[in-house]
Amino acid sequence: MTIRILIADDEALLRMAFGTVLETQPDMAPVGEAADGIQAVRLARELRPDVVLMDVRMPGTDGIEATRQVIRISPRSRVLILTTFDLDEYAFAGLKAGASGFLLKNARPEELLTAIRSVAAGDAVVSPRVTRRLLENLRPHIPDGSSADRDERLSRLSAREREVLVKVGRGLSNTEIAATLYLAEATVKSHLGRILQKLELRDRIQAVIFAYESRLIHPA
């Protein structure tokens, strides 16, 4: 199946460069280009792309708000945030808005292609290592709270699923979770799939955010 991709970036040369790379792939097709967030939202509504490459910093409606709107009007579209700096201050905001991952603009072409395929397949493009670093930046900004503040959706999870969610929230990979809980890696993957379904979350990163905002994990 061909992955249909919308490129949103205010730099024409970068849009052209991304498009040139994508056109070399038999399973990818750039279907549109947007120079700002408003245009990205409009094209997402019209084209319903599988993946949107979304620049964070664009004039007018920025990539964060555009991501939020794209996810709302085209739930099947996946957004991959493009950022200039590793752990850019807007990266987490983009993930919270519904993006499925982020990628540095200076990433190698093969990294870009792998990220697009992963996002299109429903995976999050944020490695456990980067997840941990994101959490370190996130912790100072999470207000303290009590168990009374917890999201009611937590009651939908079994005790084992809560254990797995805690490990995911702490940035562990499936392999690390399997070793810690003495489970098969395939079992961990199955638990995670049920967690996402029960909590109505899009991907692993959304699960990380939920774990903190629901007070299942407290900032250390």
XYZ file of C-alpha atoms in Angstrom:
220
model
C 0.000 0.000 0.000
C 1.260 3.457 -0.897
C 1.779 5.859 2.021
C 0.292 9.226 1.095
C 2.282 12.086 2.641
C 1.588 15.777 3.175
C 4.654 17.994 3.702
C 4.159 21.106 5.867
C 7.152 23.437 6.186
C 7.557 27.164 5.627
C 10.877 26.660 3.799
C 10.335 25.885 0.125
C 13.761 24.275 -0.285
C 13.099 21.847 2.565
C 9.706 20.923 1.137
C 11.382 20.228 -2.197
C 14.138 18.187 -0.554
C 11.670 16.057 1.407
C 9.552 15.569 -1.686
C 12.544 14.479 -3.740
C 13.478 11.839 -1.167
C 9.917 10.543 -0.900
C 9.455 10.267 -4.655
C 12.306 7.750 -4.848
C 10.317 5.264 -2.740
C 7.893 2.866 -4.442
C 5.663 2.741 -1.336
C 5.423 6.510 -0.781
C 3.733 9.382 -2.580
C 3.890 13.085 -1.586
C 0.343 14.319 -2.194
C 0.639 17.960 -1.162
C 2.749 20.768 0.271
C 1.812 23.408 2.828
C 3.769 26.546 3.672
C 2.009 27.237 6.967
C -0.264 25.652 9.544
C -3.530 26.943 8.108
C -2.724 25.487 4.706
C -1.633 22.209 6.328
C -4.987 21.856 8.078
C -6.901 22.678 4.900
C -4.955 20.169 2.822
C -5.265 17.500 5.505
C -9.027 17.945 5.375
C -9.075 17.720 1.578
C -6.448 15.029 1.002
C -6.732 12.835 4.130
C -3.021 11.872 3.999
C -1.671 8.862 5.850
C 1.235 10.868 7.273
C 1.830 14.592 7.728
C 5.405 15.841 8.053
C 4.785 18.864 10.262
C 7.286 21.630 10.916
C 6.915 23.016 14.447
C 7.768 26.637 13.727
C 5.637 28.130 10.978
C 4.076 31.586 10.649
C 0.487 32.100 11.774
C -0.879 28.776 12.963
C 2.184 26.896 14.181
C 2.821 23.175 13.891
C 1.467 22.416 17.357
C -1.965 23.914 16.787
C -2.005 22.568 13.238
C -1.284 19.079 14.587
C -4.152 19.372 17.054
C -6.532 20.392 14.276
C -5.311 17.766 11.809
C -5.833 14.980 14.353
C -9.340 16.258 15.034
C -10.476 16.544 11.413
C -8.569 13.534 10.054
C -8.136 10.995 12.893
C -6.548 8.403 10.623
C -3.733 10.768 9.646
C -0.498 10.409 11.590
C 1.656 13.450 12.295
C 5.443 13.355 12.434
C 6.808 16.542 13.988
C 9.903 18.044 12.349
C 12.148 19.961 14.726
C 15.494 21.732 14.398
C 16.900 20.860 17.800
C 16.860 17.591 19.723
C 14.227 17.906 22.471
C 13.084 21.239 21.151
C 10.808 22.940 23.685
C 7.874 22.372 21.331
C 8.483 18.661 20.758
C 6.529 17.502 23.810
C 3.707 19.918 23.071
C 3.456 18.394 19.609
C 3.309 14.874 21.004
C 0.658 15.913 23.493
C -1.337 17.494 20.661
C -1.523 14.076 19.009
C 1.660 13.687 16.984
C 3.046 10.159 16.755
C 6.669 11.197 17.071
C 9.287 13.728 16.148
C 12.327 13.783 13.942
C 15.244 16.148 13.551
C 15.323 18.041 10.263
C 18.939 17.032 9.773
C 18.103 13.321 10.023
C 19.524 11.107 7.306
C 17.140 10.229 4.440
C 16.966 6.599 5.574
C 15.962 7.742 9.067
C 13.184 9.881 7.604
C 11.889 6.989 5.501
C 11.986 4.561 8.419
C 10.167 7.064 10.627
C 7.432 7.589 8.044
C 6.892 3.850 7.616
C 6.791 3.349 11.389
C 4.277 6.133 11.924
C 2.119 4.906 9.044
C 2.110 1.439 10.662
C 0.803 2.908 13.918
C 4.022 3.039 15.914
C 5.443 6.025 17.779
C 8.750 7.405 16.531
C 10.331 8.186 19.869
C 12.887 5.725 21.181
C 12.854 4.662 24.848
C 16.085 6.631 25.334
C 14.514 9.795 23.985
C 11.323 9.079 25.948
C 13.362 9.115 29.144
C 14.935 12.424 28.197
C 11.543 13.858 27.355
C 10.296 12.824 30.784
C 13.232 14.510 32.481
C 12.220 17.738 30.760
C 8.544 17.150 31.500
C 8.751 16.433 35.236
C 9.324 20.003 36.477
C 6.175 21.134 34.655
C 3.785 18.494 36.052
C 1.814 19.760 39.066
C 1.694 17.484 42.061
C -1.624 15.779 42.732
C -3.310 13.097 44.782
C -4.950 9.822 43.807
C -8.252 11.713 43.746
C -7.032 13.466 40.603
C -6.580 10.241 38.669
C -8.318 9.730 35.365
C -11.325 7.425 35.696
C -10.111 5.463 32.682
C -7.511 3.832 34.917
C -10.287 1.673 36.352
C -10.566 -0.035 32.971
C -7.114 -1.590 33.338
C -6.228 -4.851 35.033
C -3.510 -4.907 37.685
C -1.015 -6.311 35.173
C -1.924 -3.692 32.583
C -1.300 -0.971 35.160
C 2.114 -2.478 35.856
C 2.952 -2.407 32.171
C 1.685 1.162 31.815
C 3.901 2.302 34.693
C 6.929 0.763 32.984
C 5.980 2.376 29.670
C 5.584 5.700 31.456
C 9.078 5.392 32.851
C 10.493 5.006 29.368
C 11.224 1.274 29.312
C 11.205 -0.585 26.018
C 9.107 -3.734 25.519
C 12.242 -5.830 25.958
C 13.086 -4.121 29.254
C 9.515 -4.452 30.505
C 9.502 -8.150 29.632
C 12.719 -8.708 31.598
C 11.487 -6.691 34.591
C 8.071 -8.362 34.829
C 9.271 -11.827 33.721
C 7.004 -11.863 30.684
C 7.486 -12.733 27.038
C 8.039 -9.682 24.858
C 5.024 -10.680 22.749
C 2.923 -10.682 25.915
C 4.072 -7.164 26.761
C 3.146 -6.036 23.264
C -0.318 -7.578 23.659
C -0.797 -5.854 27.026
C 0.227 -2.527 25.509
C -2.229 -2.971 22.653
C -5.072 -3.569 25.121
C -3.971 -0.600 27.228
C -4.105 1.726 24.236
C -7.517 0.382 23.251
C -9.024 0.658 26.744
C -7.637 4.142 27.351
C -8.523 5.319 23.828
C -4.948 6.390 23.141
C -3.171 6.573 19.800
C 0.269 5.214 20.610
C 3.007 4.634 23.174
C 3.823 8.304 23.614
C 0.209 9.119 24.389
C 0.383 6.349 27.008
C 3.449 7.975 28.577
C 1.684 11.316 28.790
C -1.442 9.676 30.222
C 0.580 7.871 32.910
C 1.892 11.180 34.214
C -1.201 13.310 33.808
C -3.402 10.682 35.467
C -1.022 10.635 38.499
C -0.279 6.953 37.956
C 3.351 8.080 38.018
C 4.443 11.005 40.152
C 7.304 13.283 39.082
C 10.484 12.375 40.921
